[in-house]
Amino acid sequence: MELYDEDDTIYMQQEDDWDRDLLLDPAWEKQQRKTFTAWCNSHLRKAGTQIENIEEDFRDGLKLMLLLEVISGERLAKPERGKMRVHKISNVNKALDFIASKGVKLVSIGAEEIVDGNAKMTLGMIWTIILRFAIQDISVEETSAKEGLLLWCQRKTAPYKNVNIQNFHISWKDGLGFCALIHRHRPELIDYGKLRKDDPMTNLNTAFDVAEKYLDIPKMLDAEDIISTLRPDEKAVMTYVSCYYHAFSGKQKAETAANRICKVLAVNQENEQLMEDYEKLASDLLEWIRRTIPWLENRAPENTMQAMQQKLEDFRDYRRQHKPPKVQEKCQLEINFNTLQTKLRLSNRPAFMPSEGKMVSDISNAWGSLEGAEKGYEEWLLNEIRRLERLDHLAEKFRQKAAIHEAWTEGKEEMLQHKDYESASLSEIKALLKKHEAFESDLAAHQDRVEQIAAIAQELNELDYYDSPSVNARCQRICDQWDALGALTQKRSEALQRTEKLLETIDQLYLEFAKRAAPFNNWMEGAMEDLQDSFIVHTIEEIQGLSTAHEQFKATLPEADKERQAILGIQNEITKIVQTYHVNIAGTNPYTTINPQEINAKWDKVRQLVPQRDQALMEEHARQQNNERLRKQFAGQANVIGPWIQTKMEEIGRISIEMHGTLEDQLTHLRQYEKSIVNYKPKIDQLEGDHQLIQEALIFDNKHTNYTMEHIRVGWEQLLTTIARTINEIENQILTRDAKGISQEQMNEFRASFNHFDRKRTGLMDAEDFRACLISMGYNLGEAEFSRIMSIVDPNRMGVITFQAFIDFMSRETADTDTADQVMASFKVLAGDKNYILADELRRELPPDQAEYCIARMAPYTGPDAVPGALDYMSFSTALYGESDL
């Protein structure tokens, strides 16, 4: 039977539809009959009536209409009171129409069936009413009807162990689900900890009894029916559980209402507490301001800096410790006031009016007065401190300046009275004068300090400084000492000037002696250094230059002796002045450390070194003459041997390149050259002997020749190597010619081609010349092919090709062509008329090792006539050609 249309509001899934087939089970029909009857009576009791038999008592439609009015709270159409069948059908139709008006489309349920007492149709109709008015409106977390009710049960029983609500039949058989719902909402009604899962009878009866007694939920189920049935009736269980939902949801609404009242009361209490807190906080803050302002307005001055600083420290404590908390209190007071007014306004309560004098504006005015007094107090403190600081500063300044002046004058009187100038030299006198002038400047500079000391003392007297007597006494001592220093300074200045004039004449003579003695002494030291200096020369020209310079030096000696005598005359004049005027000269000449005795000793040393230098120059001149002879002797031989070696090298090169006669003729000619070269060896040995004499004489250069012994040795070794290598090349060419069967005409052609492309005439072809030669001979060269050929002719990758490599390559190319023809012939013999050759044929015709060698290197034949074991001809030719080379 279909209970609703797809377009209507869906409040139950299709599987929850009442299925008349389920009622075929007598146990289920019994459960539904009892449950639905109890459910109907729970509502009909409100109208003062009830039913006994569900299919009989609803037949006239009167109690059915009454039930709908009770559960819907609405009035239905006036029922028919007649006893006839038509009256009953009319009443039932009115009930069914009302159900349909609530969005439920009834199918297959007619008024006649209800009037006739059809139990199945009556139960189906009651279930439809239960769904619509007891279950449809249940909503939990966006789910409704059956799913909402199931989710509500799961949420409420989730904390309980052994309870797992998944459906409305077997999940409730043990009774713990019903007990958990009751305990969750009314824990005082059931001692859940004592319940056991293995005692479902006790659990079910406990829940049913408690629900009926305390929750006004009638017993709609029997514990025996639930336990004895394999699968309790889902509709009966769902109907009973929905009563739990409505019972507890009603209680929750009551609790919500109570909570709302409590919340309103709590807000009122909180507001009243805020009012009390404001009044108290405002009173405390105003009292603190009243006590603090007189303290800040107190302007009684202090006589000492320490006392004023203590006041300043107290004020700082006030600013750091006492005032900040009050600032916070004032801020909190304003915040509380604003918060209170906002809460009152939101609660539709009248605005809060503080007591007289405690308005926020009153507190702000009082606070402004506090800050005004605070600012004035701070300014007064700073002014007083500045005044006392000025006095202390002046006193400290007087003491500092007086101490500095007294420290400066200490020892000055003794210094001015000292007669150190009587035994001083002129330079010391001048130094003392400079020092005294500096002292006079310093004395004049200190005049300002003395005047400042007096001015500070006068200002302290005017300001009535408490220690003025001691300041005045100290100032007087400083002024008296200052006058004494001025007199002593003048007296010492006059004594220093007299002594200076007495010593100036002697000082001028000292200076002249120093000016003339210094260069003369330097000249003598340089002369001694030159005369004793060891010399190293390599040519006769160098020794001749040294001899000429020495003669020029000897010519200057008479003039130098005159200068020496003049310098000694100055010293004699100084000695005469000292003896005549009894001048007290302290120390030696201040301008120089040179004395007459030193000048005479160095002059004698110079005269001794001159003849020694003469002898050394003569000996070196003789040695250089012998060296020059050795140079010319070596150069004469080297200038002959060097060109001879070069000529022979060129002749050998021409012989190896030119094509005169046969290779045997060239070989004979070269061996004659080799013999003549070997016969030249004694001259090389003689040159080695001359070179040894030159080395022993430490001769390192020779302007008479460009040849060194090393050049001669290298050239000689190259000559011997070249002739031997050339002979070997000719011999190899003869071997190649004979081995390859090359005629003399072919050899001449090879030589002509090689010489033609040897553009540098070095007997070697570079890679590009060799490429051009091959192209001229008809080779079609790609890069890969040319690289292959270069790997043959230049295996060491030197970049050049010798004539021997060239003819080896040419002879090999000829031999390769012959061998390929032989391979083709061998293939035809072994293969017969086939296009391939078999591995067994090779094993039969060739030695075992060679046959396996060829098979390992052959590729399989892949032609259309291929058979197992067939080998390709080209790979066979390659393998055989390789074997012939081996």
CSV table of C-alpha atoms in Angstrom, one decimal, residues 465-771:
chain,number,residue,atom,x,y,z
A,465,TYR,CA,77.2,80.6,48.9
A,466,TYR,CA,77.5,79.0,52.4
A,467,ASP,CA,81.2,78.3,52.0
A,468,SER,CA,82.3,81.7,50.7
A,469,PRO,CA,85.1,82.3,53.2
A,470,SER,CA,87.1,79.3,52.1
A,471,VAL,CA,86.6,80.2,48.5
A,472,ASN,CA,87.9,83.8,49.1
A,473,ALA,CA,91.0,82.6,50.9
A,474,ARG,CA,91.9,80.1,48.2
A,475,CYS,CA,91.4,82.7,45.5
A,476,GLN,CA,93.8,85.2,47.2
A,477,ARG,CA,96.5,82.6,47.4
A,478,ILE,CA,96.2,81.9,43.7
A,479,CYS,CA,96.5,85.7,42.8
A,480,ASP,CA,99.6,86.2,45.0
A,481,GLN,CA,101.4,83.2,43.5
A,482,TRP,CA,100.5,84.4,40.0
A,483,ASP,CA,102.3,87.8,40.6
A,484,ALA,CA,105.5,86.0,41.8
A,485,LEU,CA,105.6,83.7,38.7
A,486,GLY,CA,105.5,86.8,36.5
A,487,ALA,CA,108.6,88.4,38.1
A,488,LEU,CA,110.7,85.1,38.0
A,489,THR,CA,109.8,84.6,34.3
A,490,GLN,CA,111.2,88.0,33.3
A,491,LYS,CA,114.4,87.5,35.2
A,492,ARG,CA,115.1,84.0,33.6
A,493,SER,CA,114.4,85.4,30.1
A,494,GLU,CA,117.2,88.0,30.4
A,495,ALA,CA,119.8,85.5,31.6
A,496,LEU,CA,119.1,83.1,28.7
A,497,GLN,CA,119.4,85.8,26.1
A,498,ARG,CA,122.9,86.8,27.4
A,499,THR,CA,124.2,83.3,27.3
A,500,GLU,CA,122.8,82.8,23.8
A,501,LYS,CA,124.8,85.6,22.3
A,502,LEU,CA,128.1,84.3,23.8
A,503,LEU,CA,127.7,80.9,22.2
A,504,GLU,CA,126.5,81.9,18.7
A,505,THR,CA,129.9,82.6,17.3
A,506,ILE,CA,131.2,79.2,18.3
A,507,ASP,CA,128.0,77.6,16.9
A,508,GLN,CA,128.6,79.2,13.5
A,509,LEU,CA,132.0,77.7,13.3
A,510,TYR,CA,130.6,74.3,14.3
A,511,LEU,CA,128.0,74.6,11.6
A,512,GLU,CA,130.6,75.5,8.9
A,513,PHE,CA,132.8,72.6,9.9
A,514,ALA,CA,129.8,70.2,9.7
A,515,LYS,CA,128.7,71.5,6.3
A,516,ARG,CA,132.2,70.9,4.8
A,517,ALA,CA,133.2,67.8,6.7
A,518,ALA,CA,130.1,65.8,5.9
A,519,PRO,CA,130.5,65.8,2.0
A,520,PHE,CA,134.2,65.3,2.3
A,521,ASN,CA,133.7,62.4,4.6
A,522,ASN,CA,131.2,60.9,2.3
A,523,TRP,CA,133.6,61.3,-0.6
A,524,MET,CA,136.3,59.5,1.3
A,525,GLU,CA,133.9,56.7,2.3
A,526,GLY,CA,132.8,56.3,-1.3
A,527,ALA,CA,136.4,56.3,-2.5
A,528,MET,CA,137.3,53.6,-0.1
A,529,GLU,CA,134.3,51.5,-1.0
A,530,ASP,CA,135.1,51.8,-4.8
A,531,LEU,CA,138.8,51.0,-4.2
A,532,GLN,CA,138.0,47.9,-2.3
A,533,ASP,CA,135.0,46.8,-4.4
A,534,SER,CA,135.6,43.5,-6.2
A,535,PHE,CA,134.9,43.6,-9.9
A,536,ILE,CA,133.7,40.9,-12.3
A,537,VAL,CA,134.3,41.5,-16.0
A,538,HIS,CA,133.9,39.2,-19.0
A,539,THR,CA,135.5,41.2,-21.8
A,540,ILE,CA,138.7,43.2,-22.3
A,541,GLU,CA,136.6,46.3,-23.0
A,542,GLU,CA,135.1,46.2,-19.6
A,543,ILE,CA,138.5,46.0,-17.8
A,544,GLN,CA,139.8,48.9,-19.9
A,545,GLY,CA,136.8,51.0,-18.8
A,546,LEU,CA,137.6,50.3,-15.1
A,547,SER,CA,141.3,51.2,-15.6
A,548,THR,CA,140.3,54.5,-17.3
A,549,ALA,CA,137.9,55.4,-14.4
A,550,HIS,CA,140.7,54.6,-11.8
A,551,GLU,CA,143.1,57.0,-13.5
A,552,GLN,CA,140.5,59.7,-13.5
A,553,PHE,CA,140.0,59.2,-9.7
A,554,LYS,CA,143.8,59.5,-9.0
A,555,ALA,CA,143.8,62.9,-10.8
A,556,THR,CA,141.3,64.3,-8.2
A,557,LEU,CA,143.5,63.4,-5.1
A,558,PRO,CA,145.5,66.8,-4.9
A,559,GLU,CA,142.3,68.9,-4.8
A,560,ALA,CA,140.8,66.6,-2.1
A,561,ASP,CA,143.9,67.1,0.1
A,562,LYS,CA,143.4,70.9,-0.1
A,563,GLU,CA,139.8,70.5,1.1
A,564,ARG,CA,140.9,68.3,4.0
A,565,GLN,CA,143.4,71.0,5.2
A,566,ALA,CA,140.7,73.7,5.0
A,567,ILE,CA,138.3,71.7,7.2
A,568,LEU,CA,141.0,71.1,9.8
A,569,GLY,CA,141.7,74.8,9.9
A,570,ILE,CA,138.1,75.5,10.9
A,571,GLN,CA,138.4,73.2,13.9
A,572,ASN,CA,141.7,74.9,14.9
A,573,GLU,CA,139.9,78.3,14.9
A,574,ILE,CA,137.2,76.9,17.3
A,575,THR,CA,139.8,75.7,19.7
A,576,LYS,CA,141.5,79.1,19.6
A,577,ILE,CA,138.3,80.9,20.5
A,578,VAL,CA,137.5,78.6,23.4
A,579,GLN,CA,140.9,79.1,24.9
A,580,THR,CA,140.9,82.9,24.4
A,581,TYR,CA,137.4,83.6,25.9
A,582,HIS,CA,137.2,80.7,28.4
A,583,VAL,CA,133.9,79.6,27.0
A,584,ASN,CA,132.4,76.5,28.8
A,585,ILE,CA,131.6,74.2,25.9
A,586,ALA,CA,129.6,71.1,26.9
A,587,GLY,CA,130.0,68.1,24.6
A,588,THR,CA,131.1,67.9,20.9
A,589,ASN,CA,130.0,69.5,17.7
A,590,PRO,CA,126.2,69.3,17.8
A,591,TYR,CA,125.8,69.3,14.0
A,592,THR,CA,128.0,66.3,13.2
A,593,THR,CA,129.7,63.3,14.7
A,594,ILE,CA,132.7,63.7,12.4
A,595,ASN,CA,136.0,64.8,14.1
A,596,PRO,CA,139.4,65.8,12.7
A,597,GLN,CA,141.0,62.5,13.9
A,598,GLU,CA,138.5,60.5,11.8
A,599,ILE,CA,139.1,62.6,8.7
A,600,ASN,CA,142.9,62.1,8.9
A,601,ALA,CA,142.5,58.3,9.5
A,602,LYS,CA,140.2,57.9,6.4
A,603,TRP,CA,142.5,60.0,4.2
A,604,ASP,CA,145.5,57.8,5.1
A,605,LYS,CA,143.4,54.7,4.2
A,606,VAL,CA,142.5,56.1,0.8
A,607,ARG,CA,146.2,56.7,0.0
A,608,GLN,CA,147.0,53.1,0.9
A,609,LEU,CA,144.2,51.6,-1.3
A,610,VAL,CA,145.1,53.4,-4.5
A,611,PRO,CA,148.3,51.3,-5.4
A,612,GLN,CA,146.4,48.1,-4.4
A,613,ARG,CA,143.7,48.9,-6.9
A,614,ASP,CA,146.3,49.5,-9.6
A,615,GLN,CA,147.8,46.0,-9.2
A,616,ALA,CA,144.3,44.3,-9.3
A,617,LEU,CA,143.4,46.0,-12.5
A,618,MET,CA,146.6,45.0,-14.2
A,619,GLU,CA,146.1,41.3,-13.3
A,620,GLU,CA,142.5,41.3,-14.6
A,621,HIS,CA,143.6,42.9,-17.9
A,622,ALA,CA,146.0,40.1,-18.5
A,623,ARG,CA,143.3,37.4,-17.8
A,624,GLN,CA,140.8,39.0,-20.2
A,625,GLN,CA,143.4,39.0,-23.0
A,626,ASN,CA,143.8,35.2,-22.6
A,627,ASN,CA,140.0,34.8,-22.6
A,628,GLU,CA,139.6,36.7,-25.8
A,629,ARG,CA,142.2,34.3,-27.5
A,630,LEU,CA,140.1,31.3,-26.4
A,631,ARG,CA,136.9,32.9,-27.8
A,632,LYS,CA,138.5,33.4,-31.2
A,633,GLN,CA,140.0,29.9,-31.3
A,634,PHE,CA,136.5,28.3,-30.6
A,635,ALA,CA,134.7,30.6,-33.0
A,636,GLY,CA,137.1,29.8,-35.8
A,637,GLN,CA,136.2,26.1,-35.7
A,638,ALA,CA,132.5,26.5,-34.8
A,639,ASN,CA,131.9,28.8,-37.8
A,640,VAL,CA,133.2,26.0,-40.1
A,641,ILE,CA,131.5,22.9,-38.5
A,642,GLY,CA,128.1,24.5,-38.0
A,643,PRO,CA,127.5,25.3,-41.8
A,644,TRP,CA,129.0,21.9,-42.8
A,645,ILE,CA,126.4,20.1,-40.6
A,646,GLN,CA,123.6,22.2,-42.1
A,647,THR,CA,124.8,21.5,-45.7
A,648,LYS,CA,125.0,17.8,-45.1
A,649,MET,CA,121.4,17.8,-43.6
A,650,GLU,CA,120.1,19.5,-46.8
A,651,GLU,CA,121.9,17.1,-49.1
A,652,ILE,CA,120.5,14.1,-47.3
A,653,GLY,CA,117.0,15.6,-47.6
A,654,ARG,CA,117.4,16.1,-51.3
A,655,ILE,CA,118.7,12.5,-51.8
A,656,SER,CA,115.6,11.1,-50.0
A,657,ILE,CA,113.2,13.2,-52.1
A,658,GLU,CA,114.8,13.2,-55.6
A,659,MET,CA,114.3,10.2,-57.9
A,660,HIS,CA,117.8,9.8,-59.4
A,661,GLY,CA,118.4,6.1,-60.1
A,662,THR,CA,117.0,3.1,-58.4
A,663,LEU,CA,116.5,2.6,-54.7
A,664,GLU,CA,119.7,0.6,-54.6
A,665,ASP,CA,121.6,3.6,-56.1
A,666,GLN,CA,120.1,5.9,-53.6
A,667,LEU,CA,121.1,3.5,-50.8
A,668,THR,CA,124.7,3.3,-52.0
A,669,HIS,CA,124.9,7.1,-52.2
A,670,LEU,CA,123.6,7.5,-48.7
A,671,ARG,CA,126.0,5.0,-47.2
A,672,GLN,CA,128.9,7.0,-48.8
A,673,TYR,CA,127.5,10.1,-47.1
A,674,GLU,CA,127.3,8.2,-43.8
A,675,LYS,CA,131.0,7.2,-44.1
A,676,SER,CA,132.1,10.8,-44.9
A,677,ILE,CA,130.1,12.1,-41.9
A,678,VAL,CA,131.6,9.5,-39.5
A,679,ASN,CA,135.1,10.6,-40.7
A,680,TYR,CA,134.3,14.2,-39.7
A,681,LYS,CA,134.1,13.1,-36.0
A,682,PRO,CA,137.7,14.2,-34.9
A,683,LYS,CA,136.9,17.8,-35.7
A,684,ILE,CA,133.9,17.6,-33.4
A,685,ASP,CA,136.1,16.2,-30.6
A,686,GLN,CA,138.6,19.0,-31.1
A,687,LEU,CA,135.9,21.6,-30.8
A,688,GLU,CA,134.7,19.9,-27.6
A,689,GLY,CA,138.2,20.3,-26.2
A,690,ASP,CA,138.2,24.1,-27.0
A,691,HIS,CA,134.8,24.3,-25.4
A,692,GLN,CA,136.1,22.7,-22.2
A,693,LEU,CA,138.9,25.4,-21.9
A,694,ILE,CA,136.3,28.1,-22.3
A,695,GLN,CA,134.1,26.7,-19.6
A,696,GLU,CA,137.1,26.4,-17.2
A,697,ALA,CA,137.9,30.1,-17.9
A,698,LEU,CA,134.3,30.9,-17.0
A,699,ILE,CA,133.6,32.5,-20.4
A,700,PHE,CA,129.8,32.7,-20.9
A,701,ASP,CA,129.5,34.6,-24.2
A,702,ASN,CA,131.3,34.8,-27.5
A,703,LYS,CA,130.6,37.6,-29.9
A,704,HIS,CA,132.7,36.0,-32.6
A,705,THR,CA,130.2,33.2,-33.4
A,706,ASN,CA,126.5,32.5,-33.2
A,707,TYR,CA,127.2,28.8,-32.6
A,708,THR,CA,127.3,27.3,-29.1
A,709,MET,CA,128.7,23.8,-28.3
A,710,GLU,CA,125.1,22.7,-27.6
A,711,HIS,CA,124.0,23.8,-31.1
A,712,ILE,CA,126.9,21.8,-32.6
A,713,ARG,CA,126.1,18.7,-30.5
A,714,VAL,CA,122.4,18.8,-31.4
A,715,GLY,CA,123.1,19.4,-35.1
A,716,TRP,CA,125.7,16.5,-35.1
A,717,GLU,CA,123.2,14.1,-33.4
A,718,GLN,CA,120.4,15.1,-35.8
A,719,LEU,CA,122.8,14.6,-38.8
A,720,LEU,CA,123.7,11.0,-37.6
A,721,THR,CA,120.0,10.3,-36.8
A,722,THR,CA,118.8,11.7,-40.2
A,723,ILE,CA,121.3,9.7,-42.3
A,724,ALA,CA,120.5,6.5,-40.4
A,725,ARG,CA,116.7,7.0,-40.7
A,726,THR,CA,117.0,7.9,-44.4
A,727,ILE,CA,119.0,4.7,-45.1
A,728,ASN,CA,116.4,2.7,-43.1
A,729,GLU,CA,113.6,4.3,-45.1
A,730,ILE,CA,115.3,3.4,-48.4
A,731,GLU,CA,115.8,-0.2,-47.1
A,732,ASN,CA,112.1,-0.4,-46.1
A,733,GLN,CA,111.1,0.9,-49.5
A,734,ILE,CA,113.1,-1.9,-51.1
A,735,LEU,CA,111.5,-4.5,-48.8
A,736,THR,CA,108.0,-3.1,-49.6
A,737,ARG,CA,108.7,-3.1,-53.3
A,738,ASP,CA,110.0,-6.6,-53.4
A,739,ALA,CA,107.3,-7.9,-51.0
A,740,LYS,CA,104.4,-6.3,-53.0
A,741,GLY,CA,105.9,-6.8,-56.4
A,742,ILE,CA,106.0,-3.0,-57.1
A,743,SER,CA,108.0,-2.1,-60.1
A,744,GLN,CA,110.5,0.7,-60.2
A,745,GLU,CA,108.2,2.7,-62.4
A,746,GLN,CA,105.4,2.4,-59.8
A,747,MET,CA,107.8,3.5,-57.1
A,748,ASN,CA,108.8,6.5,-59.2
A,749,GLU,CA,105.1,7.3,-59.6
A,750,PHE,CA,104.5,7.0,-55.9
A,751,ARG,CA,107.5,9.3,-55.2
A,752,ALA,CA,106.3,11.8,-57.9
A,753,SER,CA,102.8,12.0,-56.4
A,754,PHE,CA,104.2,12.3,-52.9
A,755,ASN,CA,106.6,15.0,-53.8
A,756,HIS,CA,104.0,16.9,-55.8
A,757,PHE,CA,101.6,17.1,-52.8
A,758,ASP,CA,104.4,17.7,-50.3
A,759,ARG,CA,104.0,21.4,-50.8
A,760,LYS,CA,106.2,22.4,-47.8
A,761,ARG,CA,109.1,20.2,-49.1
A,762,THR,CA,109.6,18.6,-45.7
A,763,GLY,CA,109.4,15.0,-46.8
A,764,LEU,CA,106.1,14.8,-45.0
A,765,MET,CA,102.5,15.4,-46.1
A,766,ASP,CA,99.9,16.9,-43.8
A,767,ALA,CA,96.3,15.6,-43.7
A,768,GLU,CA,94.9,18.0,-46.2
A,769,ASP,CA,97.7,17.4,-48.7
A,770,PHE,CA,97.1,13.7,-48.4
A,771,ARG,CA,93.4,14.1,-49.0
